Tab-separated table of C-alpha atoms and ligand atoms in Angstrom:
chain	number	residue	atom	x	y	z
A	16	UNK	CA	3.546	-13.102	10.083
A	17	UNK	CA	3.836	-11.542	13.610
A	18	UNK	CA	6.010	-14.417	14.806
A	19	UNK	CA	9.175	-13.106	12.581
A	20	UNK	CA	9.223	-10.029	14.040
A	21	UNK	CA	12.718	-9.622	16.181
A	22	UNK	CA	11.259	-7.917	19.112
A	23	UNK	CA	14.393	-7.724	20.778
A	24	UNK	CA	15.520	-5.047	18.193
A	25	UNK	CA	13.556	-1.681	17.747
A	26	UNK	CA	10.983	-1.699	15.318
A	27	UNK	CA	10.502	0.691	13.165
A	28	UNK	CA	7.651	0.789	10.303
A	29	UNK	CA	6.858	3.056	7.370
A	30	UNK	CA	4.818	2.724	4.672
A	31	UNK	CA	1.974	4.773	2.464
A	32	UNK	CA	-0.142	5.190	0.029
A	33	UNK	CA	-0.607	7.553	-3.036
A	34	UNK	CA	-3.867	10.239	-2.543
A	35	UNK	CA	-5.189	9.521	-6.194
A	36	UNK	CA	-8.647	8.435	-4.390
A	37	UNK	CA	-10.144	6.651	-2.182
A	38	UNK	CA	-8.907	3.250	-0.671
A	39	UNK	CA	-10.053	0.048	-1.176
A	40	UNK	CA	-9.936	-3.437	0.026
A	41	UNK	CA	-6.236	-4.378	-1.793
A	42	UNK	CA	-5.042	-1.685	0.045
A	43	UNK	CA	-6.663	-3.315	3.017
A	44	UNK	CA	-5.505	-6.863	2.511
A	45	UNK	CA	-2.285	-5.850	1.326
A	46	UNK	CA	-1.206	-4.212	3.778
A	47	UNK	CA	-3.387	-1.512	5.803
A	48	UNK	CA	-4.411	-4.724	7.778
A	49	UNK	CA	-0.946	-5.583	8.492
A	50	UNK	CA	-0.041	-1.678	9.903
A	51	UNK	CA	-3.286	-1.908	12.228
A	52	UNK	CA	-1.387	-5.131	13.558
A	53	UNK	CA	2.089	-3.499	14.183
A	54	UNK	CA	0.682	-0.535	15.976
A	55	UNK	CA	-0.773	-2.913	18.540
A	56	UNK	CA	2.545	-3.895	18.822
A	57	UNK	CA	3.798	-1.010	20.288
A	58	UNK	CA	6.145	-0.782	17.381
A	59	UNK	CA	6.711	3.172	16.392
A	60	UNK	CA	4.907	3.656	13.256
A	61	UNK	CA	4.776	6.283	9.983
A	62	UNK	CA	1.919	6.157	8.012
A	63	UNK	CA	2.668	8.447	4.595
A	64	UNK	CA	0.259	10.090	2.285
A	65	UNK	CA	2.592	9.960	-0.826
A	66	UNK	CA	1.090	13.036	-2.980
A	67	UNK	CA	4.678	13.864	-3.877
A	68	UNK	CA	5.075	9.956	-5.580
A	69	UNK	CA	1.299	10.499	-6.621
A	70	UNK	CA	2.377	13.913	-8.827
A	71	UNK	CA	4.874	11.536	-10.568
A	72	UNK	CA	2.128	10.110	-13.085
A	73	UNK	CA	-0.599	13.082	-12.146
A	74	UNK	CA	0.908	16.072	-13.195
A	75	UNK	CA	-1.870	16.972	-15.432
A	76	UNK	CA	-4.651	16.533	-12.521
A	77	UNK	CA	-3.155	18.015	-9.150
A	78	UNK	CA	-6.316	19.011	-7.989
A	79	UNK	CA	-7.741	15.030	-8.002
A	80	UNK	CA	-4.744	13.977	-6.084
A	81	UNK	CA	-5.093	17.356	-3.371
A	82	UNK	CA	-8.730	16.371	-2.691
A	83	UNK	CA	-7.687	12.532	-2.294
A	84	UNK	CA	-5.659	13.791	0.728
A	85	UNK	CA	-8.170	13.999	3.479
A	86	UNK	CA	-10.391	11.003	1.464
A	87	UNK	CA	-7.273	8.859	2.807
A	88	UNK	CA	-6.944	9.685	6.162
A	89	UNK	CA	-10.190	9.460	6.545
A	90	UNK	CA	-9.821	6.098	5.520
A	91	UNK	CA	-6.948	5.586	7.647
A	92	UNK	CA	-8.944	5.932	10.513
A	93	UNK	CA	-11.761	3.671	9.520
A	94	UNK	CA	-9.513	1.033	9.197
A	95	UNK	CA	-8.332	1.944	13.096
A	96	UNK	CA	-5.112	3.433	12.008
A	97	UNK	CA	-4.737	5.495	15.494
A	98	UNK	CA	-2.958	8.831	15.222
A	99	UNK	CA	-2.238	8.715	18.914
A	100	UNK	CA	0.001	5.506	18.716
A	101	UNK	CA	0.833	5.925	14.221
A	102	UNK	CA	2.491	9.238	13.433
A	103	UNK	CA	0.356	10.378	10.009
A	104	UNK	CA	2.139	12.285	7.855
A	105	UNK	CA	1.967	14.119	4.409
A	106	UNK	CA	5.070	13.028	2.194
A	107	UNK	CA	5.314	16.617	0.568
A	108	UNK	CA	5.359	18.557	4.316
A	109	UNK	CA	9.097	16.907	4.470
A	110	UNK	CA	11.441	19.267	1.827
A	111	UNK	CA	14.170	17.118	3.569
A	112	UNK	CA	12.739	14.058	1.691
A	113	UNK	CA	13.226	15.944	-1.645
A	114	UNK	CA	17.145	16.735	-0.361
A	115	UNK	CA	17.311	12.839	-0.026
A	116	UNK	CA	16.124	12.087	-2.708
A	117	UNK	CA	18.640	13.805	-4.764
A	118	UNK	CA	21.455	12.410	-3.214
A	119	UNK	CA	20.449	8.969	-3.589
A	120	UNK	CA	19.290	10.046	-7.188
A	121	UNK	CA	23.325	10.274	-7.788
A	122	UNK	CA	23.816	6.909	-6.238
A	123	UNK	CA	21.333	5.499	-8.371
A	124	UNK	CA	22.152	4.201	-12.410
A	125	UNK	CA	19.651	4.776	-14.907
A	126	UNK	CA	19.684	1.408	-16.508
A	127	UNK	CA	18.955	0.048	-12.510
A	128	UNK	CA	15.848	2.107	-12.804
A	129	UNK	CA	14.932	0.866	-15.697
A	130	UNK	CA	15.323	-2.649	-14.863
A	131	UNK	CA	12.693	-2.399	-11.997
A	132	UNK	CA	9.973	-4.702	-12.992
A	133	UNK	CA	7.060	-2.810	-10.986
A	134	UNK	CA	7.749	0.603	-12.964
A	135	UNK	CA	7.589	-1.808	-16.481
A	136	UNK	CA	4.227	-2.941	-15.520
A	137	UNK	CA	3.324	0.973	-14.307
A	138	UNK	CA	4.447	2.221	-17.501
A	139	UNK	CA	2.182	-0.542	-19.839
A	140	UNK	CA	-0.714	0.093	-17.450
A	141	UNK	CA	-0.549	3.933	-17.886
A	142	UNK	CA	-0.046	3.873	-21.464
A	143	UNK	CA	3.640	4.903	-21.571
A	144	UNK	CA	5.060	2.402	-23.977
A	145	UNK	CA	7.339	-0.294	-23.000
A	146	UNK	CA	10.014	1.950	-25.031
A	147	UNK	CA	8.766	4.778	-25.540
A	148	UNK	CA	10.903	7.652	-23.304
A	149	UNK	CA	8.430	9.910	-23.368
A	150	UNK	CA	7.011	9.802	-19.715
A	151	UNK	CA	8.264	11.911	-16.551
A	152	UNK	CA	11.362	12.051	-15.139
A	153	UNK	CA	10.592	11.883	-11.466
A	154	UNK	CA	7.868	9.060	-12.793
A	155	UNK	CA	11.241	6.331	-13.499
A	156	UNK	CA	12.902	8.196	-10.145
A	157	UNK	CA	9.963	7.910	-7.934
A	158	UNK	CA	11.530	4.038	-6.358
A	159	UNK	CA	14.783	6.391	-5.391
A	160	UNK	CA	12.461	8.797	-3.502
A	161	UNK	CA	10.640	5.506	-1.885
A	162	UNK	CA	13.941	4.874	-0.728
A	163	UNK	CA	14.349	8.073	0.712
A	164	UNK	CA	11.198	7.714	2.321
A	165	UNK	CA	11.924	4.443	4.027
A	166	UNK	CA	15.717	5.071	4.795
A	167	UNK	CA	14.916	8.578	5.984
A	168	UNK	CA	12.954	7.238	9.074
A	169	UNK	CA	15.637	4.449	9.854
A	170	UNK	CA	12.774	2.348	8.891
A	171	UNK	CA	13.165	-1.844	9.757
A	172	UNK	CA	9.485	-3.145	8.723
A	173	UNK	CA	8.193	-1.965	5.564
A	174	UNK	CA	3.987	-3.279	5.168
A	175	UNK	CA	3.428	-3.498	1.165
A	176	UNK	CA	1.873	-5.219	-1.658
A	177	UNK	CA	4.122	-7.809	-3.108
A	178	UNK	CA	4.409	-5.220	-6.596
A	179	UNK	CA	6.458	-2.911	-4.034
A	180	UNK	CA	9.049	-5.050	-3.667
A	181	UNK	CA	11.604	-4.428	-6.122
A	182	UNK	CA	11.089	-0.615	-4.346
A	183	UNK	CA	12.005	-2.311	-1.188
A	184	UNK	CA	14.908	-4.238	-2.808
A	185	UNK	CA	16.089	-0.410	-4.293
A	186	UNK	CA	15.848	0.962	-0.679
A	187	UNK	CA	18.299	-1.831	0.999
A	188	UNK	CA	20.561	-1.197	-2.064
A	189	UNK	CA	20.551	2.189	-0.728
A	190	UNK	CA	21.199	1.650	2.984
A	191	UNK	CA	24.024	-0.603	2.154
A	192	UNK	CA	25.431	2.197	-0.246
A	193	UNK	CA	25.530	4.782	2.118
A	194	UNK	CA	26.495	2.193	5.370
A	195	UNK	CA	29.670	1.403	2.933
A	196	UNK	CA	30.564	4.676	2.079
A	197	UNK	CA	30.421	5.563	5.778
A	198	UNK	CA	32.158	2.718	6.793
A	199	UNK	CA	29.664	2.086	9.963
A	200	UNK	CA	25.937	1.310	10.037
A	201	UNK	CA	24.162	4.456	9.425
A	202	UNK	CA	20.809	3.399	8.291
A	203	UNK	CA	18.925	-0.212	8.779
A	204	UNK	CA	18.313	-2.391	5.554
A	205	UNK	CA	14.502	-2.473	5.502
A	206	UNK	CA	12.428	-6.022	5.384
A	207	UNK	CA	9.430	-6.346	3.638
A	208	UNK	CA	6.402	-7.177	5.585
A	209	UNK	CA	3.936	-9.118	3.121
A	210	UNK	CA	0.637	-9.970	4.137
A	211	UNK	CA	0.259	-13.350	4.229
A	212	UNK	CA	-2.901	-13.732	1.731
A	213	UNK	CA	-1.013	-11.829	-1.379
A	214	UNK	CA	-2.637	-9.754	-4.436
A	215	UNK	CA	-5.779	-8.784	-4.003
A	216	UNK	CA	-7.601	-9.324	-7.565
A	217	UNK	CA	-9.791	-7.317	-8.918
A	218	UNK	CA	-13.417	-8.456	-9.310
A	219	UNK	CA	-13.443	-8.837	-12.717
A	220	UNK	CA	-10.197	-11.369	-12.308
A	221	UNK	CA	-7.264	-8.975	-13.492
A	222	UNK	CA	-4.450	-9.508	-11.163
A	223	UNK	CA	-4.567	-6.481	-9.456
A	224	UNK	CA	-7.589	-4.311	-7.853
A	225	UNK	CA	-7.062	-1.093	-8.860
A	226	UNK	CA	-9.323	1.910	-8.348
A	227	UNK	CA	-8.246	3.345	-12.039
A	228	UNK	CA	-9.185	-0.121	-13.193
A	229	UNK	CA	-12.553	0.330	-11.788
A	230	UNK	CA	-12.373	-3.251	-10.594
A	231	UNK	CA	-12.363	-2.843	-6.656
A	232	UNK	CA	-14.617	-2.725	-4.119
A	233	UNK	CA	-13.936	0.540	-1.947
A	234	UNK	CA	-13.498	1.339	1.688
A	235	UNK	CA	-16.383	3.977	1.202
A	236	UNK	CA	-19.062	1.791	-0.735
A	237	UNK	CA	-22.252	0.917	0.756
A	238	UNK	CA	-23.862	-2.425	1.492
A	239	UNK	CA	-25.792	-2.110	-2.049
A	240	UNK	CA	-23.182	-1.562	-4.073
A	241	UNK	CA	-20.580	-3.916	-2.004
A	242	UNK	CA	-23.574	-6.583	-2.755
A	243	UNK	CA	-23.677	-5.570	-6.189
A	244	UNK	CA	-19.771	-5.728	-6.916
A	245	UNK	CA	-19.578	-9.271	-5.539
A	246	UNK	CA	-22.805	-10.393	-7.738
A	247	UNK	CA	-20.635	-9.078	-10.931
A	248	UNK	CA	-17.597	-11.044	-9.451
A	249	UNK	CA	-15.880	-13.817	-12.121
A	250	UNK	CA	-16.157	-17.274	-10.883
A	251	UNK	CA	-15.406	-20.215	-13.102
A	252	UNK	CA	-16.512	-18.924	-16.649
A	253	UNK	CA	-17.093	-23.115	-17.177
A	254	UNK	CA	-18.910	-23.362	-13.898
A	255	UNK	CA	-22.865	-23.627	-15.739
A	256	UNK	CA	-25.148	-25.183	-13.547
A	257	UNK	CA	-24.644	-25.559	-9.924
A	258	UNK	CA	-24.175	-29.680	-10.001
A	259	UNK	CA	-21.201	-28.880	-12.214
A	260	UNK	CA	-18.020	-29.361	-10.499
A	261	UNK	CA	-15.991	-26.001	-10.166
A	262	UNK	CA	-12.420	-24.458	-10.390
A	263	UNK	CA	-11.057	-22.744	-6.816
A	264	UNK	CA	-8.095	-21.774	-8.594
A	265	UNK	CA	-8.482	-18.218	-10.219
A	266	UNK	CA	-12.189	-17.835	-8.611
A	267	UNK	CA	-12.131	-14.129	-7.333
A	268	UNK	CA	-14.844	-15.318	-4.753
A	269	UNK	CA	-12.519	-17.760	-3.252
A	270	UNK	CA	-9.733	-15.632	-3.225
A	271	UNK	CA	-11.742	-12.998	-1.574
A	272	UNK	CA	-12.769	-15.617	1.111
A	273	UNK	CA	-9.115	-16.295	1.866
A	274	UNK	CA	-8.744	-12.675	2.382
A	275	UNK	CA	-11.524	-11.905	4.488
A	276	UNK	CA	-13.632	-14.664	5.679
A	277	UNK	CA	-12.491	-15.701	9.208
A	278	UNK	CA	-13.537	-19.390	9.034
A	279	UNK	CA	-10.882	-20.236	7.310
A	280	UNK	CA	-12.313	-23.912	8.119
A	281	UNK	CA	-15.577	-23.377	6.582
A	282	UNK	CA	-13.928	-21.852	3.490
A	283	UNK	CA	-11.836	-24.790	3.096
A	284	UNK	CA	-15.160	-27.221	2.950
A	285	UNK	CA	-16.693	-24.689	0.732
A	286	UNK	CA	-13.862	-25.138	-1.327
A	287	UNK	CA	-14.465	-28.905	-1.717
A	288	UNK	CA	-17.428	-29.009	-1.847
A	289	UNK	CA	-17.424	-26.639	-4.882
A	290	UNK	CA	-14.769	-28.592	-6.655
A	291	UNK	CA	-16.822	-31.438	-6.247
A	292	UNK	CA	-19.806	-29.996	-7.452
A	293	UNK	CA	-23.649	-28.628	-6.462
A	294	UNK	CA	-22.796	-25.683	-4.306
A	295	UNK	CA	-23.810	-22.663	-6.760
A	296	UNK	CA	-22.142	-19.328	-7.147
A	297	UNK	CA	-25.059	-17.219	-6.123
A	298	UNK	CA	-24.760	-18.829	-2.584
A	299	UNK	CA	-20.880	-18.116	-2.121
A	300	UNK	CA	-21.559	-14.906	-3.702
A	301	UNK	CA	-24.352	-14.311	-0.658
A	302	UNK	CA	-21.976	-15.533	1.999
A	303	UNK	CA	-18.937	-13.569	0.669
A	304	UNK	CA	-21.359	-9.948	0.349
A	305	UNK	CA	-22.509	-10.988	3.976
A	306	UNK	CA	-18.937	-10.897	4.852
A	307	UNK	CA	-17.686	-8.109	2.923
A	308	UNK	CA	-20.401	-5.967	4.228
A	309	UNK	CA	-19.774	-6.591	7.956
A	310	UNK	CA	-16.407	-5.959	7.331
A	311	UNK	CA	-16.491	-2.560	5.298
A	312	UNK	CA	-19.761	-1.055	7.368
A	313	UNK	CA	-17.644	-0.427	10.446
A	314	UNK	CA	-15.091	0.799	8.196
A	315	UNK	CA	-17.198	3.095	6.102
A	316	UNK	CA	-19.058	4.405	9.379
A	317	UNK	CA	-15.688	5.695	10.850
A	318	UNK	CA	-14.749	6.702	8.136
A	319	UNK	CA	-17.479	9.073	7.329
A	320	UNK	CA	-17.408	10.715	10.725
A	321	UNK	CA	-13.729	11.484	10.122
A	322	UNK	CA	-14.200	13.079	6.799
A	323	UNK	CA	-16.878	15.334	7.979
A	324	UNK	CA	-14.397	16.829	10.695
A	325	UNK	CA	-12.102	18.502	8.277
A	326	UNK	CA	-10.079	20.721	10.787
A	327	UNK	CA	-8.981	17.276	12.892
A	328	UNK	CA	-7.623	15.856	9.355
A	329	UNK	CA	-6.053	19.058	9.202
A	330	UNK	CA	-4.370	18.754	12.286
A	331	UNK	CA	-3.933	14.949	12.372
A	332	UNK	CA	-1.728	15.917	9.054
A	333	UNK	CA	0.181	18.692	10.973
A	334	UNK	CA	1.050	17.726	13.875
A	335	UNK	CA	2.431	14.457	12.026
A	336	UNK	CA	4.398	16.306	9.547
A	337	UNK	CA	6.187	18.453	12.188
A	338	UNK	CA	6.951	15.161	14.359
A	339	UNK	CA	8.033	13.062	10.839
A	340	UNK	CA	10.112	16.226	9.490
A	341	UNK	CA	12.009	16.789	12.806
A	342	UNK	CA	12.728	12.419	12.458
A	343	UNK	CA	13.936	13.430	9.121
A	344	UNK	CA	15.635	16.126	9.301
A	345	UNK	CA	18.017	13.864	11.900
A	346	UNK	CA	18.677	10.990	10.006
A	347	UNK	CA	19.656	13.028	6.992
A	348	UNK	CA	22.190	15.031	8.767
A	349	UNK	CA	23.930	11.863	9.573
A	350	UNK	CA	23.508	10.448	5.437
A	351	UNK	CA	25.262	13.627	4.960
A	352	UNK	CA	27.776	13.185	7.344
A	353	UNK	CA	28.473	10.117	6.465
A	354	UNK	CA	28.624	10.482	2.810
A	355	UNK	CA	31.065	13.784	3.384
A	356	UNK	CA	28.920	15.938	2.009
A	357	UNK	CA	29.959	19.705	2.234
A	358	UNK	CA	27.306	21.478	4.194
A	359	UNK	CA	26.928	25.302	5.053
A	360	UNK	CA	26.586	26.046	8.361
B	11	LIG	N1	4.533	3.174	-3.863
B	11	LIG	C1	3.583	2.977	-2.810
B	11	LIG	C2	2.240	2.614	-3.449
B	11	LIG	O1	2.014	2.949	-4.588
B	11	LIG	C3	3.400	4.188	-1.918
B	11	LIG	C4	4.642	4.572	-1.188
B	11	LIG	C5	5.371	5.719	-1.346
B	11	LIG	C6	5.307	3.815	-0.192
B	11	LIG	N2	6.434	5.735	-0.504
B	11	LIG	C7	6.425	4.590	0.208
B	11	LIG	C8	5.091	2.572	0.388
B	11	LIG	C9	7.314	4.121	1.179
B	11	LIG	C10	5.977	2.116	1.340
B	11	LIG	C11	7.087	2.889	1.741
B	11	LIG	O2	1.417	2.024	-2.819
């Protein structure tokens, strides 16, 4: 994935996550891993903690998504997320990203919103009705502010889940918008950066770990219950007795291995040797909790130190904001100016 990177340009990456809890290991695969990568780059790197986007379906419980704050930091810096070298920032310290927001809002068509195929799934998943109307405003809106987010750094490398990319598509609609109306290029048109090993399932096999699904295995969970997650894990519901040959396809074990086991050698004999039959599940199951738990522990033990140092969270979060709103606060002066837009002085 590193290899496409143009070095020879500046790169700039943003990305973030909604505070509605804790992280977990999709949010590791799919791209937390990837952000740890850039910084070593030496690329100049955002890190967001979207509360604004997460008020958009949480209106009713503010308070869960206010104590989530610090909970993701904290696991920010578990994963090695390094505040020195990645500016962290909270999304709703920026005003000037709600001014963006607004203007894109009016370069934006309802029926566009409503074709976006990540908000259709959002809005079956939390019970909205496929056409129903009755959900929040600033829910269908929330890919314009992502936009705003991402154009409002002069963002080039965006680090998401694959269900984020008809967001990204929405933001390079944007850029090119505003580029056009200004006749020059204003703002870059944003590129995906997918991690190479895609969704993350859940452990029960739905498509997607999800904390509100209870079907992930979080950043903060301890060796016993990281060993007990990956016992409950599907397999192959056909897969009876170990001398049975067995699918790889759809086995959340496997695809867990291809996320996180670093053999990628031995996974690929355990692989035939499953299909072919006599390796059991309770054995991959040991190997993959053996792996999980070497990779969360570190994780988990950073992270706890950092959440029990509330006043460097604090200030991690401040100083971030103030550096991200003055970035801001530039690039939308020249979205203004190049959209005409009348502005007191
Ligand atoms: N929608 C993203 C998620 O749910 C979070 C997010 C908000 C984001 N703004 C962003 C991601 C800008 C990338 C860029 O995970």
């Amino acid at each position: 994935m590193l290899g496409e990177y143009d070095f020879t340009k500046k790169v700039t990456v943003l990305t973030g996550d909604r505070p509605t809890g804790a992280l977990h290991l999709g949010h590791y695969a799919g791209s937390i891993r990837e952000r740890v990568r850039l910084q070593d780059t030496g690329a100049e790197c955002f890190v967001m903690v979207a509360d604004a986007q997460a008020y958009t379906d949480n209106i009713d419980d503010t308070r869960k998504v206010g104590e989530a704050i610090p909970q993701v930091v904290a696991d920010y810096i578990g994963c090695g997320i390094d505040p020195d070298r990645t500016t962290v920032f909270l999304q709703s310290a920026i005003p000037e990203l709600a001014e963006l927001t607004l203007l894109y809002m009016n370069m934006t068509t309802v029926s566009r919103l409503e074709r976006n195929p990540t908000i259709s799934a959002e809005k079956k998943l939390r019970g909205y009705g496929e056409f129903e109307r009755d959900f929040p405003s600033g829910f269908l809106c929330y890919p314009v502010a992502q936009a705003a987010d991402i154009t409002g750094f002069k963002a080039t490398h965006v680090p998401v889940g694959e269900d984020q990319l008809p967001m990204i598509e929405l933001a390079q609609e944007t850029a090119r918008k505003v580029n056009r109306a200004a006749a020059r290029d204003v703002l870059p048109e944003p590129l995906a950066v997918l991690s190479t090993t895609g969704r993350l399932p859940g452990i029960d096999g739905k498509a997607k770990a999800s904390k509100s699904l209870g079907n992930a295995i979080h950043l903060l969970d301890t060796d016993a219950e990281i060993e007990r997650k990956v016992m409950l894990m599907f397999t192959d519901p056909d897969h009876l007795t170990v001398a049975q040959p067995g699918k790889v396809e759809g086995n959340v074990v496997f695809s867990y291995l291809d996320a996180f086991h670093a053999d990628k050698e031995e996974v690929s004999v355990l692989k035939d040797h499953y299909r072919r039959g006599g390796l059991g599940d309770v054995k991959l199951k040991r190997l993959l909790a053996n792996t999980l738990v070497d990779l969360v522990r570190p994780i988990r033990e950073r992270r706890e130190e950092a959440i029990s140092d509330s006043a460097r969270i604090e200030d991690i979060l401040r100083k971030g904001s103030a550096a991200a709103r003055e970035r801001v606060a530039a690039v939308i002066d020249e979205v203004r100016n190049g959209l005409g837009v009348f502005r007191l002085r």
